[in-house]
Short mmCIF file of C-alpha atoms and ligand atoms in Angstrom, two decimals:
data_model
loop_
_atom_site.label_atom_id
_atom_site.label_comp_id
_atom_site.label_asym_id
_atom_site.label_seq_id
_atom_site.Cartn_x
_atom_site.Cartn_y
_atom_site.Cartn_z
CA MET M 1 56.40 81.59 87.52
CA THR M 2 59.77 80.58 88.96
CA ILE M 3 60.48 80.89 92.66
CA ILE M 4 64.12 81.88 92.96
CA ASP M 5 65.44 79.62 95.69
CA GLY M 6 68.12 81.55 97.53
CA LYS M 7 68.42 78.94 100.23
CA ALA M 8 69.26 76.13 97.81
CA THR M 9 71.57 78.35 95.74
CA ALA M 10 73.41 79.46 98.88
CA ALA M 11 73.75 75.84 100.05
CA ALA M 12 75.27 74.85 96.69
CA ILE M 13 77.75 77.75 96.76
CA LYS M 14 78.72 77.06 100.38
CA ALA M 15 79.45 73.43 99.41
CA GLU M 16 81.70 74.73 96.59
CA ILE M 17 83.47 77.04 99.07
CA LYS M 18 83.94 74.20 101.57
CA ALA M 19 85.49 71.98 98.88
CA GLU M 20 87.90 74.75 97.90
CA VAL M 21 88.85 75.43 101.53
CA GLU M 22 89.61 71.75 102.16
CA SER M 23 91.73 71.66 99.03
CA ILE M 24 93.65 74.77 100.17
CA VAL M 25 94.21 73.26 103.61
CA ALA M 26 95.25 69.88 102.11
CA GLN M 27 97.95 71.76 100.17
CA GLY M 28 99.26 73.33 103.36
CA GLY M 29 97.38 76.62 102.98
CA LYS M 30 95.61 78.56 105.68
CA ARG M 31 91.98 78.11 106.66
CA PRO M 32 90.13 81.43 106.10
CA HIS M 33 89.31 83.22 109.37
CA LEU M 34 86.37 85.62 109.74
CA ALA M 35 85.76 87.73 112.83
CA ALA M 36 82.42 89.37 113.61
CA VAL M 37 81.90 92.20 116.07
CA LEU M 38 78.44 92.44 117.62
CA VAL M 39 77.48 95.37 119.82
CA GLY M 40 74.34 95.20 121.98
CA HIS M 41 71.35 92.88 121.76
CA ASP M 42 69.30 93.89 118.71
CA GLY M 43 67.25 90.80 117.82
CA GLY M 44 67.85 91.04 114.08
CA SER M 45 71.58 91.59 114.46
CA GLU M 46 71.87 88.66 116.90
CA THR M 47 70.21 86.37 114.35
CA TYR M 48 72.33 87.61 111.44
CA VAL M 49 75.59 87.20 113.34
CA LYS M 50 74.61 83.75 114.62
CA ASN M 51 73.85 82.71 111.04
CA LYS M 52 77.17 84.14 109.85
CA VAL M 53 79.07 82.08 112.45
CA LEU M 54 77.11 78.95 111.43
CA ALA M 55 77.87 79.63 107.76
CA CYS M 56 81.59 79.82 108.61
CA GLU M 57 81.36 76.31 110.06
CA GLU M 58 79.58 75.06 106.92
CA CYS M 59 82.35 76.53 104.77
CA GLY M 60 85.19 75.16 106.89
CA PHE M 61 86.30 78.63 108.04
CA THR M 62 87.59 79.60 111.45
CA SER M 63 85.34 82.22 113.06
CA THR M 64 85.66 84.52 116.04
CA LEU M 65 82.73 86.38 117.57
CA LEU M 66 83.50 89.48 119.64
CA ARG M 67 80.53 90.67 121.72
CA TYR M 68 80.19 94.00 123.48
CA GLU M 69 77.44 95.64 125.49
CA ASP M 70 75.83 98.71 123.95
CA ASP M 71 77.60 101.02 126.39
CA ILE M 72 80.95 100.37 124.68
CA THR M 73 82.54 103.71 123.74
CA GLU M 74 83.46 104.66 120.20
CA GLU M 75 87.09 104.76 121.28
CA GLN M 76 86.93 101.21 122.66
CA LEU M 77 85.29 99.95 119.48
CA LEU M 78 87.90 101.70 117.32
CA HIS M 79 90.56 100.02 119.46
CA THR M 80 88.97 96.62 118.73
CA VAL M 81 88.94 97.42 115.00
CA ASP M 82 92.61 98.37 115.19
CA LYS M 83 93.47 95.08 116.89
CA LEU M 84 91.59 93.11 114.23
CA ASN M 85 93.35 95.08 111.49
CA ARG M 86 96.71 94.04 112.92
CA ASP M 87 95.84 90.42 113.77
CA GLU M 88 97.60 88.39 111.10
CA ASP M 89 95.45 85.33 111.59
CA ILE M 90 92.25 87.22 110.75
CA ASP M 91 91.64 87.46 107.00
CA GLY M 92 88.47 89.51 107.17
CA PHE M 93 86.04 90.94 109.69
CA ILE M 94 82.72 92.69 109.96
CA VAL M 95 81.20 95.07 112.47
CA GLN M 96 77.48 94.29 112.51
CA LEU M 97 75.29 97.35 111.88
CA PRO M 98 73.39 99.22 113.17
CA LEU M 99 75.59 100.49 116.00
CA PRO M 100 74.28 102.36 119.06
CA LYS M 101 73.52 106.05 118.43
CA HIS M 102 76.54 107.35 120.36
CA ILE M 103 78.94 105.61 117.94
CA ARG M 104 79.62 107.16 114.54
CA GLU M 105 79.09 104.26 112.14
CA GLN M 106 81.02 105.84 109.29
CA LYS M 107 84.01 106.48 111.55
CA VAL M 108 84.10 102.78 112.46
CA ILE M 109 83.69 101.64 108.84
CA GLU M 110 86.55 103.87 107.73
CA ALA M 111 88.79 102.53 110.52
CA ILE M 112 88.57 99.01 109.05
CA ASP M 113 91.55 98.03 106.88
CA TYR M 114 89.94 97.92 103.42
CA ARG M 115 91.91 94.74 102.68
CA LYS M 116 89.94 93.00 105.47
CA ASP M 117 86.63 94.75 104.76
CA VAL M 118 84.67 91.69 103.60
CA ASP M 119 81.41 93.69 103.93
CA GLY M 120 82.66 95.99 101.18
CA PHE M 121 81.52 99.08 103.10
CA HIS M 122 84.86 100.95 103.25
CA PRO M 123 85.04 103.89 100.82
CA VAL M 124 88.03 102.29 99.07
CA ASN M 125 85.92 99.22 98.23
CA VAL M 126 82.83 101.29 97.40
CA GLY M 127 84.89 103.51 95.09
CA ARG M 128 86.66 100.62 93.39
CA MET M 129 83.31 98.86 92.92
CA ALA M 130 81.86 102.00 91.33
CA ILE M 131 84.62 102.11 88.70
CA GLY M 132 84.66 98.36 88.11
CA LEU M 133 87.97 97.48 89.80
CA PRO M 134 88.56 94.24 91.76
CA CYS M 135 87.36 94.72 95.35
CA PHE M 136 85.07 93.38 98.04
CA ILE M 137 81.52 93.96 96.79
CA SER M 138 78.89 94.24 99.49
CA ALA M 139 77.12 90.99 100.05
CA THR M 140 73.47 91.76 99.35
CA PRO M 141 73.97 93.28 95.87
CA LEU M 142 76.51 90.55 95.04
CA GLY M 143 74.00 87.90 96.15
CA ILE M 144 71.31 89.41 93.92
CA LEU M 145 73.64 89.51 90.91
CA THR M 146 74.54 85.87 91.58
CA LEU M 147 70.89 84.79 91.81
CA LEU M 148 70.02 86.58 88.55
CA ARG M 149 72.97 84.90 86.85
CA ARG M 150 72.28 81.41 88.23
CA TYR M 151 68.62 81.67 87.20
CA ASN M 152 69.56 82.95 83.72
CA VAL M 153 67.64 86.21 84.14
CA GLU M 154 68.81 88.44 81.29
CA THR M 155 69.85 91.88 82.57
CA SER M 156 71.76 93.33 79.61
CA GLY M 157 69.77 96.18 78.07
CA LYS M 158 66.82 95.58 80.40
CA LYS M 159 65.02 98.16 82.50
CA VAL M 160 65.81 97.74 86.18
CA ALA M 161 64.01 99.62 88.96
CA VAL M 162 65.90 99.76 92.25
CA LEU M 163 63.63 100.81 95.11
CA GLY M 164 65.69 102.37 97.89
CA ARG M 165 68.99 104.24 97.98
CA SER M 166 70.78 102.91 101.07
CA ASN M 167 74.56 102.63 101.15
CA ILE M 168 74.29 98.89 101.83
CA VAL M 169 71.87 97.89 99.08
CA GLY M 170 70.24 100.53 96.84
CA LYS M 171 73.30 102.54 95.84
CA PRO M 172 75.70 99.64 95.17
CA MET M 173 72.92 97.64 93.47
CA ALA M 174 72.15 100.48 91.06
CA SER M 175 75.86 100.99 90.35
CA LEU M 176 76.45 97.29 89.63
CA MET M 177 73.34 96.86 87.50
CA MET M 178 74.44 99.81 85.38
CA GLN M 179 77.98 98.56 84.75
CA LYS M 180 78.75 96.67 81.56
CA GLN M 181 80.65 93.88 83.34
CA TYR M 182 77.80 93.20 85.80
CA GLY M 183 74.18 94.10 84.95
CA ASP M 184 74.66 96.15 81.76
CA ALA M 185 71.10 97.40 82.34
CA THR M 186 69.22 100.70 82.22
CA VAL M 187 68.71 101.59 85.86
CA THR M 188 66.16 103.78 87.60
CA VAL M 189 66.54 104.41 91.33
CA LEU M 190 63.24 105.10 93.10
CA HIS M 191 62.96 106.44 96.65
CA SER M 192 60.72 108.20 99.14
CA HIS M 193 60.74 111.43 97.15
CA SER M 194 60.35 109.97 93.67
CA GLN M 195 57.42 111.25 91.66
CA ASN M 196 55.38 108.65 89.76
CA LEU M 197 57.08 105.86 91.67
CA LYS M 198 54.37 103.31 90.86
CA GLU M 199 54.37 104.12 87.14
CA GLU M 200 58.17 104.01 86.94
CA CYS M 201 58.27 100.70 88.78
CA ALA M 202 55.58 99.23 86.50
CA GLN M 203 57.81 99.77 83.46
CA ALA M 204 60.69 97.70 84.81
CA ASP M 205 61.72 94.27 83.56
CA ILE M 206 63.44 93.68 86.90
CA VAL M 207 62.31 95.20 90.20
CA ILE M 208 64.71 95.17 93.16
CA ALA M 209 62.87 96.26 96.31
CA ALA M 210 65.04 97.42 99.21
CA ILE M 211 63.08 100.05 101.09
CA GLY M 212 62.24 98.22 104.32
CA GLN M 213 58.49 98.81 104.06
CA PRO M 214 56.49 95.59 104.44
CA ALA M 215 54.44 94.64 101.33
CA PHE M 216 55.10 98.05 99.71
CA VAL M 217 55.26 96.63 96.17
CA THR M 218 51.73 95.79 95.05
CA ALA M 219 50.49 94.04 91.90
CA ASP M 220 49.75 97.30 90.05
CA MET M 221 53.43 98.27 90.37
CA VAL M 222 54.75 95.21 88.53
CA LYS M 223 54.73 94.53 84.80
CA GLU M 224 53.45 91.17 83.57
CA GLY M 225 56.47 88.87 83.15
CA ALA M 226 58.83 90.94 85.31
CA THR M 227 61.42 89.48 87.68
CA VAL M 228 61.04 90.69 91.26
CA ILE M 229 63.82 90.61 93.87
CA ASP M 230 62.68 91.25 97.45
CA VAL M 231 65.36 92.48 99.85
CA GLY M 232 62.97 93.38 102.68
CA THR M 233 63.04 91.50 105.98
CA THR M 234 60.82 93.41 108.39
CA ARG M 235 59.74 91.59 111.55
CA VAL M 236 55.95 91.82 111.79
CA PRO M 237 53.94 90.51 114.76
CA ASP M 238 52.48 87.01 114.20
CA THR M 239 50.79 85.30 117.13
CA THR M 240 50.73 81.97 115.28
CA ARG M 241 54.55 81.79 115.49
CA LYS M 242 56.51 80.62 118.49
CA SER M 243 58.82 83.62 118.09
CA GLY M 244 55.83 86.00 117.98
CA PHE M 245 56.88 87.44 114.61
CA ARG M 246 57.46 86.56 111.00
CA LEU M 247 59.64 88.12 108.32
CA GLN M 248 57.75 90.21 105.77
CA GLY M 249 59.38 91.32 102.54
CA ASP M 250 58.95 94.63 100.73
CA VAL M 251 56.75 92.83 98.17
CA ASP M 252 53.14 91.68 98.56
CA PHE M 253 54.11 88.17 97.45
CA GLU M 254 50.58 86.73 97.19
CA ALA M 255 49.37 89.47 94.87
CA VAL M 256 52.57 90.08 92.90
CA SER M 257 53.93 86.56 92.30
CA PRO M 258 51.24 85.46 89.76
CA LYS M 259 52.36 88.29 87.44
CA CYS M 260 56.07 87.47 87.62
CA ALA M 261 58.38 85.44 85.43
CA ALA M 262 60.46 84.92 88.57
CA ILE M 263 60.41 86.14 92.16
CA THR M 264 62.40 85.69 95.37
CA PRO M 265 60.48 84.61 98.48
CA VAL M 266 60.96 85.99 102.01
CA PRO M 267 62.44 84.19 103.82
CA GLY M 268 64.61 81.94 101.65
CA GLY M 269 65.43 84.37 98.84
CA VAL M 270 67.98 87.14 99.15
CA GLY M 271 68.75 86.61 102.88
CA PRO M 272 70.65 83.30 102.63
CA MET M 273 72.55 84.64 99.60
CA THR M 274 73.77 87.66 101.55
CA ILE M 275 75.47 85.48 104.14
CA CYS M 276 76.80 83.18 101.43
CA MET M 277 78.41 86.12 99.59
CA LEU M 278 80.07 87.21 102.84
CA MET M 279 81.60 83.72 102.89
CA LEU M 280 82.75 84.14 99.28
CA ASN M 281 84.35 87.48 100.20
CA THR M 282 86.06 85.85 103.18
CA LEU M 283 87.43 83.10 100.95
CA ALA M 284 88.76 85.80 98.61
CA ALA M 285 90.29 87.60 101.60
CA GLY M 286 91.97 84.37 102.72
CA LYS M 287 93.37 83.88 99.22
CA LYS M 288 94.45 87.56 99.05
CA GLU M 289 92.56 87.65 95.77
CA TYR M 290 92.12 91.44 95.56
CA TYR M 291 94.74 92.92 97.86
CA LYS M 292 98.13 91.64 99.05
N1 GUN U 1 73.40 95.08 108.96
C1 GUN U 1 72.51 94.76 108.00
N2 GUN U 1 73.13 94.16 106.96
C2 GUN U 1 74.44 94.13 107.26
C3 GUN U 1 75.59 93.63 106.59
O1 GUN U 1 75.54 93.12 105.46
N3 GUN U 1 76.77 93.76 107.25
C4 GUN U 1 76.87 94.36 108.46
N4 GUN U 1 78.08 94.45 109.01
N5 GUN U 1 75.82 94.83 109.11
C5 GUN U 1 74.62 94.71 108.52
#
């Protein structure tokens, strides 16, 4: 059984990005600049954004963090988005989700200039991704594709079960795995209303779990020799930790891993790759690789 090391893979890719950035700068080019907007004090979001800023440093990017209290109005946030859209020094930016209830998330996402949408959440990028055109692909699915490729996991013609149908992971993952130029696989999307979910999952060569339910995937749901990708990162109470919690994936790792050909751990699997792919998208934004 192979443990797919997302942390090491991400470190290697970030080193490649850093080398490219220094070469661009040495030739008189511009250092990529990522801005992140963080609203409120959600613990998970704080950690993610902090790690994104740190990753920018590792890659040699400029970064700007804009923080707002959770009483910011939708209008004020849309004004911030508009300013970032027009700021010529900023190549790409993200608005960390979730947003407070009184702000319409989709309205904010659609206000972002799709040419700076390094999260790949804008409908222009989602649509272009779905029909296989160059675009910003959202970071978690792109990170999973990259891990499968770097670990030589064959996807072409294989049965893939995607658990979850979120806009951020499940939907784009299923779309990419289906497409000839990416996964070229036979894809089944399983969700809270799927009948025979366990049986369907147990037929898959590759299981991608993104439902946000700790240890949902049990050994009976995984075929012998399957590859399992765990996207879950739920904080569960753990009194043995200084923080008081630990991250639990969607997969019961202890029980499932002995059956697998390969599996991602939590933490250290998909998570570090997600941030790394955001860096790759920011590099592409800086190079105007997809859009002028
Ligand atoms: N919240 C959870 N994942 C993400 C992400 O990839 N990008 C943003 N902006 N917010 C998130």
